Amino acid sequence: MPATVVVGTQWGDEGKGKLTDLLAERAQVVVRYQGGHNAGHTIVVAGESFALQLIPSGVLYPSVVPVIGNGVVVDPQVLLAELGALEDRGVDCSRLRVSGSAHLIMPYHQELDALAERRLGRNKLGTTKRGIGPAYADKASRIGLRVQDLLDPKIFRQKLELVLKEKNQVLAKVYNRLPLSADEISERYLRQYAPRLAPLVADTVAIVHDALDAGQEVLLEGAQATFLDLDHGTYPFVTSSNPVAGGACTGAGVGPRHITRVIGVAKAYLTRVGSGPFPTELTGALGDELVERGHEYGTNTGRRRRTGWFDAVMARQAVRLNSLTEIALTKLDVLDERESIRVCVAYEHDGVRYEHLPYHQSVLHQATPLYEELPGWQADTTGASSLADLPPPARAYVERLASLAGVPIHLVGVGPGREQFVRLGG
Ligand code: GDP
Ligand code: IMO
Ligand code: MG
């Protein structure tokens, strides 16, 4: 059976968790393929809200094996807390499997993330301060500790002592901070976390391929989004992994031939949390209205999200970068009360019109969005469950976005609840 990728097409928080949960009903394996607990994926079932950070969004279905893939960076303390909280709410997490090749977030990663942000001052990236960037940096530098190292105390200790020598020098000499103790870290990681994580550690590549070989449905759940991608996003205002669909291959251990469906999740408008360019950003009352109606505050960090109009230039780029087969549009209901809605169809800079994303970021920073204005519908869509339930201007809006992006829109979200969506095909 082929695999399906769920990928964010904007700057995150598009509703990947809700869509993954929706699709997971028919899946056997759901894999998170990158990122860490910088993610916050919300699922609302029967009025009950679940905010997941590391555990894949298929976990609510007893038939699904949730997998944390090798491409993820894992803070064991956060993972165990998330597991405990879900179990306390009656969600059985015993099927969860964690790749032994996933890298560990260590205490120095988190500390260095926060210190680097402070050092950057007003040039800060606005990271989640969860240690994500420093953990991926150590992975690339080949000094990272992996989940499988938890199972071998001697190796863990050797690697830790080696790396801690350098980290403590940086902490002391660059940041004037106290050194971290190898004993204290080993005690926590090897005595507290390792025994609880050990039963979950597995060869997740084998799990995924056994499922594919058996004709089962595999879902690959992205975190963050296309424009936070380390290679393709608005660098340096990006995360340190590859959320794009290609990242699903490396982060889960599958070749591209297995992936036949790539669903890009897009909000019917746009948000961003943290620093970086945002051509269609709305400040003032309109921006506030979207924040309030869309409850645009970070799932885990509580930070207020920046808001703006839908950007079809970015959507077209997301189609290219991910080979999207379709878009799932979310939060249409947030626009319910608007008299009119704007969509950015192209940019202009120095007399040049850009239909596609300018490769040079200085152009993006200075580009003027060119808008098309569409009529609003001023009607409640939150109860819609079929195309016929959507007011004609809402249908026209969705169709226009699909036509501007160049791929069909098969699902439209009209509320946070699991059942609040309209299926348009696919
Ligand atoms: P993710 O990181 O992509 O999984 O998205 P988040 O969970 O961080 O943010 C999306 C927010 O929008 C969550 O609070 C969801 O419950 C909510 N949401 C998802 N789809 C819809 C929708 O169609 N309408 C509304 N009003 N809220 C939605
Ligand atoms: P989900 O999966 C929105 C943003 C941060 C910051 C930048 C780098 O819920 O969509 P990092 O801590 O990753 O080094 O921060 O990326 N960011 C997100 N924004 N949704 C997310 O995840 C994000 N994960 C990271 O705000 O701008
Ligand atoms: Mg989120």
Short mmCIF file of C-alpha atoms and ligand atoms in Angstrom, two decimals:
data_model
loop_
_atom_site.label_atom_id
_atom_site.label_comp_id
_atom_site.label_asym_id
_atom_site.label_seq_id
_atom_site.Cartn_x
_atom_site.Cartn_y
_atom_site.Cartn_z
CA MET A 1 0.00 0.00 0.00
CA PRO A 2 1.35 3.46 -0.75
CA ALA A 3 2.18 6.04 1.87
CA THR A 4 0.59 9.47 2.33
CA VAL A 5 2.42 12.56 3.56
CA VAL A 6 0.69 15.32 5.52
CA VAL A 7 2.76 18.48 5.25
CA GLY A 8 2.31 22.09 6.36
CA THR A 9 2.33 24.51 3.43
CA GLN A 10 2.75 27.78 5.31
CA TRP A 11 4.55 28.66 8.58
CA GLY A 12 3.05 25.96 10.79
CA ASP A 13 -0.13 25.45 12.81
CA GLU A 14 -2.22 24.86 9.70
CA GLY A 15 -4.11 21.99 11.34
CA LYS A 16 -1.83 19.07 10.48
CA GLY A 17 -2.81 17.32 13.71
CA LYS A 18 -6.51 17.49 12.95
CA LEU A 19 -6.03 16.27 9.37
CA THR A 20 -3.70 13.44 10.40
CA ASP A 21 -6.21 12.32 13.01
CA LEU A 22 -8.95 12.39 10.39
CA LEU A 23 -6.96 10.26 7.95
CA ALA A 24 -5.64 7.96 10.68
CA GLU A 25 -9.01 6.29 10.98
CA ARG A 26 -8.04 4.24 7.92
CA ALA A 27 -4.29 3.94 8.62
CA GLN A 28 -2.32 1.28 10.44
CA VAL A 29 0.89 3.22 11.03
CA VAL A 30 1.34 6.97 11.60
CA VAL A 31 4.91 8.30 11.64
CA ARG A 32 6.17 11.68 12.82
CA TYR A 33 9.18 12.26 10.60
CA GLN A 34 10.96 15.39 11.86
CA GLY A 35 10.92 18.18 14.39
CA GLY A 36 10.50 17.72 18.10
CA HIS A 37 8.44 19.27 20.85
CA ASN A 38 8.57 22.61 19.07
CA ALA A 39 5.43 21.20 17.41
CA GLY A 40 1.96 21.43 18.91
CA HIS A 41 -0.70 19.44 17.08
CA THR A 42 -4.24 19.83 18.32
CA ILE A 43 -7.03 17.30 17.96
CA VAL A 44 -10.51 17.96 19.28
CA VAL A 45 -12.76 14.95 19.78
CA ALA A 46 -16.22 15.29 21.31
CA GLY A 47 -15.24 18.63 22.81
CA GLU A 48 -12.09 17.20 24.37
CA SER A 49 -8.83 18.75 23.23
CA PHE A 50 -5.53 16.90 22.87
CA ALA A 51 -2.38 18.96 22.24
CA LEU A 52 0.34 16.61 21.02
CA GLN A 53 4.00 17.55 20.83
CA LEU A 54 5.97 14.42 20.01
CA ILE A 55 3.44 11.63 19.81
CA PRO A 56 1.94 11.16 16.33
CA SER A 57 -1.64 12.27 15.81
CA GLY A 58 -2.88 8.73 15.08
CA VAL A 59 -2.49 7.76 18.74
CA LEU A 60 -6.19 8.20 19.52
CA TYR A 61 -7.11 5.20 17.33
CA PRO A 62 -6.44 1.84 19.02
CA SER A 63 -5.75 0.30 15.60
CA VAL A 64 -2.87 2.64 14.81
CA VAL A 65 0.80 2.07 15.61
CA PRO A 66 2.19 5.56 16.30
CA VAL A 67 5.86 5.86 15.38
CA ILE A 68 8.42 8.52 16.26
CA GLY A 69 10.78 8.30 13.31
CA ASN A 70 14.55 8.64 13.11
CA GLY A 71 14.24 12.22 11.84
CA VAL A 72 12.70 13.48 15.08
CA VAL A 73 14.68 14.98 17.99
CA VAL A 74 13.37 13.60 21.26
CA ASP A 75 13.42 15.17 24.69
CA PRO A 76 12.77 12.06 26.81
CA GLN A 77 11.37 14.03 29.71
CA VAL A 78 8.80 15.68 27.47
CA LEU A 79 7.95 12.41 25.75
CA LEU A 80 7.39 10.62 29.06
CA ALA A 81 5.28 13.50 30.39
CA GLU A 82 3.18 13.47 27.22
CA LEU A 83 2.75 9.71 27.45
CA GLY A 84 1.75 9.93 31.10
CA ALA A 85 -0.77 12.71 30.46
CA LEU A 86 -2.40 10.77 27.61
CA GLU A 87 -2.54 7.54 29.63
CA ASP A 88 -4.13 9.48 32.50
CA ARG A 89 -6.85 10.52 30.08
CA GLY A 90 -7.46 6.93 29.07
CA VAL A 91 -5.48 6.92 25.81
CA ASP A 92 -3.56 3.68 25.43
CA CYS A 93 -0.04 4.54 24.28
CA SER A 94 1.45 1.06 24.60
CA ARG A 95 1.71 0.67 20.81
CA LEU A 96 3.99 3.72 20.48
CA ARG A 97 7.41 2.96 19.01
CA VAL A 98 10.43 5.27 19.00
CA SER A 99 13.29 4.99 16.54
CA GLY A 100 16.59 4.09 18.16
CA SER A 101 18.23 6.38 15.62
CA ALA A 102 16.30 9.48 16.66
CA HIS A 103 18.55 12.03 18.36
CA LEU A 104 18.15 13.05 21.98
CA ILE A 105 17.61 16.58 23.14
CA MET A 106 20.00 17.08 26.04
CA PRO A 107 19.87 19.72 28.80
CA TYR A 108 22.66 21.74 27.16
CA HIS A 109 20.64 21.97 23.93
CA GLN A 110 17.78 23.70 25.63
CA GLU A 111 20.06 26.02 27.59
CA LEU A 112 22.12 26.94 24.51
CA ASP A 113 18.97 27.60 22.47
CA ALA A 114 17.73 30.14 25.01
CA LEU A 115 21.18 31.71 25.45
CA ALA A 116 21.71 32.08 21.69
CA GLU A 117 18.35 33.79 21.37
CA ARG A 118 19.22 36.17 24.18
CA ARG A 119 22.58 36.94 22.58
CA LEU A 120 20.90 37.75 19.26
CA GLY A 121 18.73 40.35 21.01
CA ARG A 122 16.44 42.10 18.55
CA ASN A 123 17.77 39.87 15.77
CA LYS A 124 16.52 36.76 17.54
CA LEU A 125 14.80 34.05 15.50
CA GLY A 126 11.96 33.64 17.94
CA THR A 127 12.62 29.93 18.44
CA THR A 128 10.54 27.86 20.81
CA LYS A 129 13.67 27.56 23.05
CA ARG A 130 13.20 23.82 23.19
CA GLY A 131 16.75 22.97 22.11
CA ILE A 132 15.70 21.91 18.62
CA GLY A 133 18.35 23.83 16.64
CA PRO A 134 21.28 22.86 18.89
CA ALA A 135 20.20 19.18 18.84
CA TYR A 136 20.07 19.07 15.03
CA ALA A 137 23.39 20.96 14.89
CA ASP A 138 25.02 18.24 17.00
CA LYS A 139 23.45 15.58 14.79
CA ALA A 140 25.06 17.21 11.74
CA SER A 141 28.34 17.60 13.64
CA ARG A 142 28.17 13.91 14.51
CA ILE A 143 28.42 14.46 18.24
CA GLY A 144 24.75 13.82 19.02
CA LEU A 145 23.49 11.19 21.44
CA ARG A 146 20.75 8.94 20.11
CA VAL A 147 17.80 7.15 21.66
CA GLN A 148 19.64 3.82 21.28
CA ASP A 149 22.49 5.17 23.45
CA LEU A 150 20.06 5.12 26.38
CA LEU A 151 20.17 1.34 26.14
CA ASP A 152 23.97 1.21 26.58
CA PRO A 153 25.04 3.11 29.72
CA LYS A 154 28.75 2.79 28.99
CA ILE A 155 28.49 4.26 25.49
CA PHE A 156 26.06 6.92 26.71
CA ARG A 157 28.47 8.04 29.41
CA GLN A 158 31.48 8.04 27.06
CA LYS A 159 29.70 10.15 24.46
CA LEU A 160 28.25 12.48 27.07
CA GLU A 161 31.60 13.17 28.71
CA LEU A 162 33.20 13.93 25.38
CA VAL A 163 30.53 16.33 24.25
CA LEU A 164 30.02 17.92 27.65
CA LYS A 165 33.65 19.02 27.75
CA GLU A 166 33.00 21.23 24.77
CA LYS A 167 29.52 22.36 25.83
CA ASN A 168 30.74 23.38 29.29
CA GLN A 169 33.54 25.43 27.73
CA VAL A 170 30.98 27.26 25.61
CA LEU A 171 28.62 27.73 28.54
CA ALA A 172 31.40 29.12 30.73
CA LYS A 173 33.48 31.11 28.27
CA VAL A 174 30.87 32.45 25.86
CA TYR A 175 27.90 32.76 28.17
CA ASN A 176 29.43 32.94 31.63
CA ARG A 177 27.23 30.10 32.87
CA LEU A 178 27.87 27.28 35.31
CA PRO A 179 28.97 23.92 33.88
CA LEU A 180 26.56 21.00 33.64
CA SER A 181 27.34 17.79 35.47
CA ALA A 182 27.76 14.51 33.59
CA ASP A 183 26.72 12.66 36.75
CA GLU A 184 23.49 14.58 37.07
CA ILE A 185 22.59 14.17 33.38
CA SER A 186 23.47 10.46 33.40
CA GLU A 187 21.38 9.93 36.50
CA ARG A 188 18.34 11.47 34.86
CA TYR A 189 18.74 9.99 31.39
CA LEU A 190 19.96 6.50 32.33
CA ARG A 191 18.13 5.87 35.59
CA GLN A 192 14.91 7.82 35.21
CA TYR A 193 14.20 7.90 31.46
CA ALA A 194 15.94 4.86 29.98
CA PRO A 195 14.02 2.12 31.83
CA ARG A 196 10.70 3.70 30.86
CA LEU A 197 11.64 4.32 27.25
CA ALA A 198 13.44 1.03 26.60
CA PRO A 199 10.27 -1.00 25.82
CA LEU A 200 9.30 1.56 23.18
CA VAL A 201 12.60 1.68 21.32
CA ALA A 202 12.44 -0.18 18.04
CA ASP A 203 13.65 -0.52 14.48
CA THR A 204 10.99 1.78 13.11
CA VAL A 205 12.20 1.44 9.51
CA ALA A 206 11.28 -2.23 9.74
CA ILE A 207 7.86 -1.39 11.21
CA VAL A 208 7.11 0.99 8.36
CA HIS A 209 8.28 -1.40 5.65
CA ASP A 210 6.52 -4.42 7.14
CA ALA A 211 3.32 -2.36 7.06
CA LEU A 212 3.88 -1.25 3.46
CA ASP A 213 4.70 -4.82 2.42
CA ALA A 214 1.52 -6.05 4.09
CA GLY A 215 -0.55 -3.57 2.10
CA GLN A 216 -1.29 -1.39 5.09
CA GLU A 217 -1.84 2.35 5.00
CA VAL A 218 1.06 4.43 6.30
CA LEU A 219 0.67 8.11 7.14
CA LEU A 220 3.71 10.34 7.42
CA GLU A 221 2.94 13.33 9.63
CA GLY A 222 5.03 16.45 9.21
CA ALA A 223 5.64 19.04 11.88
CA GLN A 224 6.36 22.73 11.24
CA ALA A 225 5.95 23.60 7.59
CA THR A 226 7.35 24.29 4.13
CA PHE A 227 8.40 27.88 4.86
CA LEU A 228 10.08 26.86 8.12
CA ASP A 229 12.13 24.27 6.20
CA LEU A 230 15.89 24.57 6.74
CA ASP A 231 16.58 24.47 2.99
CA HIS A 232 13.47 25.97 1.48
CA GLY A 233 12.05 28.27 4.16
CA THR A 234 12.70 31.91 4.92
CA TYR A 235 16.25 31.27 6.20
CA PRO A 236 17.47 32.02 8.86
CA PHE A 237 13.94 32.35 10.25
CA VAL A 238 13.34 28.62 9.95
CA THR A 239 13.51 25.49 12.04
CA SER A 240 16.50 23.14 11.83
CA SER A 241 14.91 20.19 10.05
CA ASN A 242 13.23 19.44 6.71
CA PRO A 243 9.45 19.53 7.12
CA VAL A 244 8.93 19.33 3.33
CA ALA A 245 7.64 16.04 1.91
CA GLY A 246 11.19 14.99 1.00
CA GLY A 247 11.96 15.06 4.72
CA ALA A 248 9.40 12.29 5.18
CA CYS A 249 11.67 9.96 3.19
CA THR A 250 14.78 10.56 5.27
CA GLY A 251 12.92 11.03 8.54
CA ALA A 252 10.94 7.81 8.31
CA GLY A 253 13.22 5.69 6.14
CA VAL A 254 11.10 5.25 3.00
CA GLY A 255 12.01 5.95 -0.60
CA PRO A 256 9.98 8.42 -2.66
CA ARG A 257 8.43 5.64 -4.77
CA HIS A 258 6.25 4.60 -1.81
CA ILE A 259 4.65 8.01 -1.52
CA THR A 260 1.71 8.51 -3.85
CA ARG A 261 -0.27 11.13 -2.02
CA VAL A 262 1.06 14.36 -0.56
CA ILE A 263 -1.55 16.47 1.20
CA GLY A 264 -0.60 20.04 1.91
CA VAL A 265 -2.43 21.61 4.82
CA ALA A 266 -3.17 25.31 4.42
CA LYS A 267 -5.16 27.77 6.50
CA ALA A 268 -7.71 29.82 4.59
CA TYR A 269 -5.56 32.79 5.69
CA LEU A 270 -2.01 32.87 7.03
CA THR A 271 -0.22 32.88 10.36
CA ARG A 272 3.35 32.88 11.56
CA VAL A 273 4.83 32.72 15.04
CA GLY A 274 8.36 34.00 15.58
CA SER A 275 10.45 36.37 13.48
CA GLY A 276 10.87 36.57 9.71
CA PRO A 277 9.36 38.02 6.56
CA PHE A 278 5.60 37.89 6.06
CA PRO A 279 4.50 39.81 2.93
CA THR A 280 0.74 39.65 3.55
CA GLU A 281 0.92 40.35 7.29
CA LEU A 282 -1.96 42.32 8.76
CA THR A 283 -1.31 44.62 11.66
CA GLY A 284 -4.01 46.59 13.41
CA ALA A 285 -7.67 45.72 13.83
CA LEU A 286 -7.92 43.25 10.94
CA GLY A 287 -4.97 41.28 12.23
CA ASP A 288 -6.44 41.30 15.74
CA GLU A 289 -9.76 40.06 14.38
CA LEU A 290 -8.10 37.00 12.81
CA VAL A 291 -6.13 36.34 16.00
CA GLU A 292 -9.28 36.42 18.11
CA ARG A 293 -11.62 34.57 15.76
CA GLY A 294 -8.96 31.98 14.93
CA HIS A 295 -7.66 31.69 18.52
CA GLU A 296 -4.23 32.28 17.09
CA TYR A 297 -2.10 31.58 20.13
CA GLY A 298 0.60 28.87 20.16
CA THR A 299 -0.64 25.43 21.22
CA ASN A 300 2.23 24.94 23.65
CA THR A 301 4.09 28.21 23.94
CA GLY A 302 0.96 30.40 24.18
CA ARG A 303 2.64 32.97 21.92
CA ARG A 304 0.37 35.22 19.86
CA ARG A 305 0.60 34.34 16.19
CA ARG A 306 1.05 36.98 13.50
CA THR A 307 -1.78 36.91 10.94
CA GLY A 308 -2.26 37.83 7.29
CA TRP A 309 -4.08 37.09 4.06
CA PHE A 310 -3.73 33.84 2.12
CA ASP A 311 -0.65 33.99 -0.10
CA ALA A 312 -1.04 32.10 -3.38
CA VAL A 313 2.60 32.73 -4.33
CA MET A 314 3.64 30.72 -1.30
CA ALA A 315 0.98 28.11 -2.02
CA ARG A 316 2.32 27.59 -5.57
CA GLN A 317 5.84 27.23 -4.18
CA ALA A 318 4.57 24.70 -1.63
CA VAL A 319 2.98 22.71 -4.46
CA ARG A 320 6.36 22.56 -6.20
CA LEU A 321 8.53 21.86 -3.18
CA ASN A 322 6.34 19.04 -1.87
CA SER A 323 4.83 17.64 -5.11
CA LEU A 324 1.46 18.25 -3.50
CA THR A 325 -1.33 16.15 -4.95
CA GLU A 326 -3.96 18.20 -3.11
CA ILE A 327 -4.58 20.78 -0.44
CA ALA A 328 -6.64 20.43 2.73
CA LEU A 329 -7.89 23.91 3.57
CA THR A 330 -8.51 24.62 7.26
CA LYS A 331 -10.18 27.31 9.34
CA LEU A 332 -12.51 28.56 6.61
CA ASP A 333 -15.01 29.30 9.41
CA VAL A 334 -12.67 31.94 10.84
CA LEU A 335 -13.54 34.10 7.81
CA ASP A 336 -17.31 33.60 8.26
CA GLU A 337 -18.07 37.16 9.37
CA ARG A 338 -15.96 39.00 6.85
CA GLU A 339 -17.60 41.20 4.26
CA SER A 340 -14.73 40.70 1.84
CA ILE A 341 -11.53 38.70 1.80
CA ARG A 342 -8.22 39.41 0.11
CA VAL A 343 -5.90 36.90 -1.50
CA CYS A 344 -2.37 37.66 -2.59
CA VAL A 345 -2.03 36.45 -6.19
CA ALA A 346 1.47 37.76 -6.99
CA TYR A 347 4.20 40.07 -5.68
CA GLU A 348 5.66 43.19 -7.15
CA HIS A 349 9.16 44.50 -6.62
CA ASP A 350 11.07 47.17 -8.56
CA GLY A 351 8.47 47.10 -11.33
CA VAL A 352 8.74 43.30 -11.72
CA ARG A 353 5.74 41.05 -11.13
CA TYR A 354 6.52 37.74 -9.38
CA GLU A 355 4.07 34.86 -9.86
CA HIS A 356 6.54 32.54 -8.10
CA LEU A 357 8.51 33.07 -4.94
CA PRO A 358 11.56 35.27 -5.58
CA TYR A 359 14.64 33.23 -4.72
CA HIS A 360 16.44 36.21 -3.22
CA GLN A 361 15.22 36.92 0.23
CA SER A 362 15.86 40.66 0.03
CA VAL A 363 13.21 40.77 -2.69
CA LEU A 364 10.80 38.82 -0.50
CA HIS A 365 11.42 41.22 2.39
CA GLN A 366 10.57 44.21 0.22
CA ALA A 367 7.95 42.71 -2.11
CA THR A 368 4.51 44.27 -2.28
CA PRO A 369 1.68 41.75 -2.37
CA LEU A 370 -0.80 42.19 -5.22
CA TYR A 371 -4.28 41.36 -4.01
CA GLU A 372 -7.51 40.13 -5.44
CA GLU A 373 -10.62 40.92 -3.40
CA LEU A 374 -13.33 38.29 -3.06
CA PRO A 375 -16.76 38.67 -1.48
CA GLY A 376 -17.27 37.16 1.96
CA TRP A 377 -20.31 35.05 2.86
CA GLN A 378 -21.26 36.40 6.30
CA ALA A 379 -22.85 33.14 7.33
CA ASP A 380 -21.99 30.44 9.83
CA THR A 381 -20.21 27.50 8.17
CA THR A 382 -19.29 25.60 11.34
CA GLY A 383 -22.11 23.09 10.86
CA ALA A 384 -21.41 22.44 7.17
CA SER A 385 -20.71 18.85 6.23
CA SER A 386 -21.17 18.85 2.48
CA LEU A 387 -20.41 21.14 -0.41
CA ALA A 388 -24.08 22.11 -0.65
CA ASP A 389 -23.93 23.42 2.95
CA LEU A 390 -21.31 26.01 2.04
CA PRO A 391 -22.65 29.42 0.91
CA PRO A 392 -21.81 30.11 -2.77
CA PRO A 393 -19.20 32.82 -1.97
CA ALA A 394 -17.44 30.36 0.37
CA ARG A 395 -17.39 27.75 -2.39
CA ALA A 396 -16.11 30.37 -4.82
CA TYR A 397 -13.36 31.34 -2.37
CA VAL A 398 -12.21 27.72 -1.99
CA GLU A 399 -12.32 27.17 -5.75
CA ARG A 400 -10.32 30.34 -6.37
CA LEU A 401 -7.61 29.25 -3.92
CA ALA A 402 -7.39 25.84 -5.60
CA SER A 403 -7.14 27.42 -9.01
CA LEU A 404 -4.44 29.87 -7.85
CA ALA A 405 -2.45 27.08 -6.18
CA GLY A 406 -2.86 24.72 -9.12
CA VAL A 407 -4.00 21.62 -7.18
CA PRO A 408 -7.45 20.55 -6.01
CA ILE A 409 -8.76 21.19 -2.51
CA HIS A 410 -10.36 17.99 -1.24
CA LEU A 411 -11.11 18.84 2.36
CA VAL A 412 -12.21 22.06 4.01
CA GLY A 413 -12.10 22.53 7.78
CA VAL A 414 -14.97 24.48 9.32
CA GLY A 415 -14.15 24.11 13.00
CA PRO A 416 -11.67 22.45 15.35
CA GLY A 417 -13.79 19.32 15.96
CA ARG A 418 -12.89 16.03 14.32
CA GLU A 419 -16.22 16.00 12.47
CA GLN A 420 -16.07 19.66 11.39
CA PHE A 421 -14.98 19.34 7.79
CA VAL A 422 -16.44 19.30 4.31
CA ARG A 423 -15.23 16.72 1.81
CA LEU A 424 -15.07 18.05 -1.73
CA GLY A 425 -13.68 14.97 -3.42
CA GLY A 426 -10.60 12.76 -3.36
P1 GDP B 1 -0.82 21.97 13.61
O1 GDP B 1 0.41 22.37 14.35
O2 GDP B 1 -0.67 22.12 12.14
O3 GDP B 1 -1.32 20.60 13.98
O4 GDP B 1 -1.95 23.01 14.06
P2 GDP B 1 -2.26 23.50 15.57
O5 GDP B 1 -2.98 22.43 16.28
O6 GDP B 1 -1.05 24.06 16.20
O7 GDP B 1 -3.17 24.76 15.28
C1 GDP B 1 -4.37 24.64 14.60
C2 GDP B 1 -5.49 25.16 15.51
O8 GDP B 1 -6.65 25.33 14.75
C3 GDP B 1 -5.85 24.16 16.58
O9 GDP B 1 -6.29 24.86 17.71
C4 GDP B 1 -7.01 23.37 15.96
O10 GDP B 1 -7.89 22.82 16.92
C5 GDP B 1 -7.68 24.44 15.18
N1 GDP B 1 -8.33 24.00 13.93
C6 GDP B 1 -7.96 23.03 13.06
N2 GDP B 1 -8.79 23.02 11.99
C7 GDP B 1 -9.69 24.01 12.21
C8 GDP B 1 -10.79 24.52 11.45
O11 GDP B 1 -11.09 24.08 10.35
N3 GDP B 1 -11.47 25.58 12.02
C9 GDP B 1 -11.16 26.12 13.23
N4 GDP B 1 -11.88 27.13 13.70
N5 GDP B 1 -10.13 25.66 13.96
C10 GDP B 1 -9.40 24.63 13.45
P1 IMO B 2 3.73 22.90 14.31
O1 IMO B 2 4.18 21.50 14.00
C1 IMO B 2 4.64 27.17 14.14
C2 IMO B 2 8.86 28.28 14.58
C3 IMO B 2 9.29 29.06 15.80
C4 IMO B 2 10.42 29.88 15.21
C5 IMO B 2 11.07 28.90 14.25
C6 IMO B 2 12.29 28.18 14.82
O2 IMO B 2 2.86 23.01 15.51
O3 IMO B 2 3.17 23.56 13.10
P2 IMO B 2 12.57 26.21 16.59
O4 IMO B 2 12.18 26.12 18.03
O5 IMO B 2 11.97 25.16 15.72
O6 IMO B 2 14.06 26.32 16.40
O7 IMO B 2 11.99 27.64 16.08
O8 IMO B 2 10.08 27.95 13.92
N1 IMO B 2 8.15 27.01 14.86
C7 IMO B 2 6.84 26.82 14.65
N2 IMO B 2 5.87 27.69 14.28
N3 IMO B 2 4.34 25.87 14.34
C8 IMO B 2 5.31 24.98 14.69
O9 IMO B 2 5.07 23.65 14.76
C9 IMO B 2 6.60 25.46 14.91
N4 IMO B 2 7.77 24.88 15.28
C10 IMO B 2 8.71 25.84 15.23
O10 IMO B 2 8.24 29.87 16.28
O11 IMO B 2 9.92 30.94 14.46
MG MG B 3 0.97 23.66 15.92
#
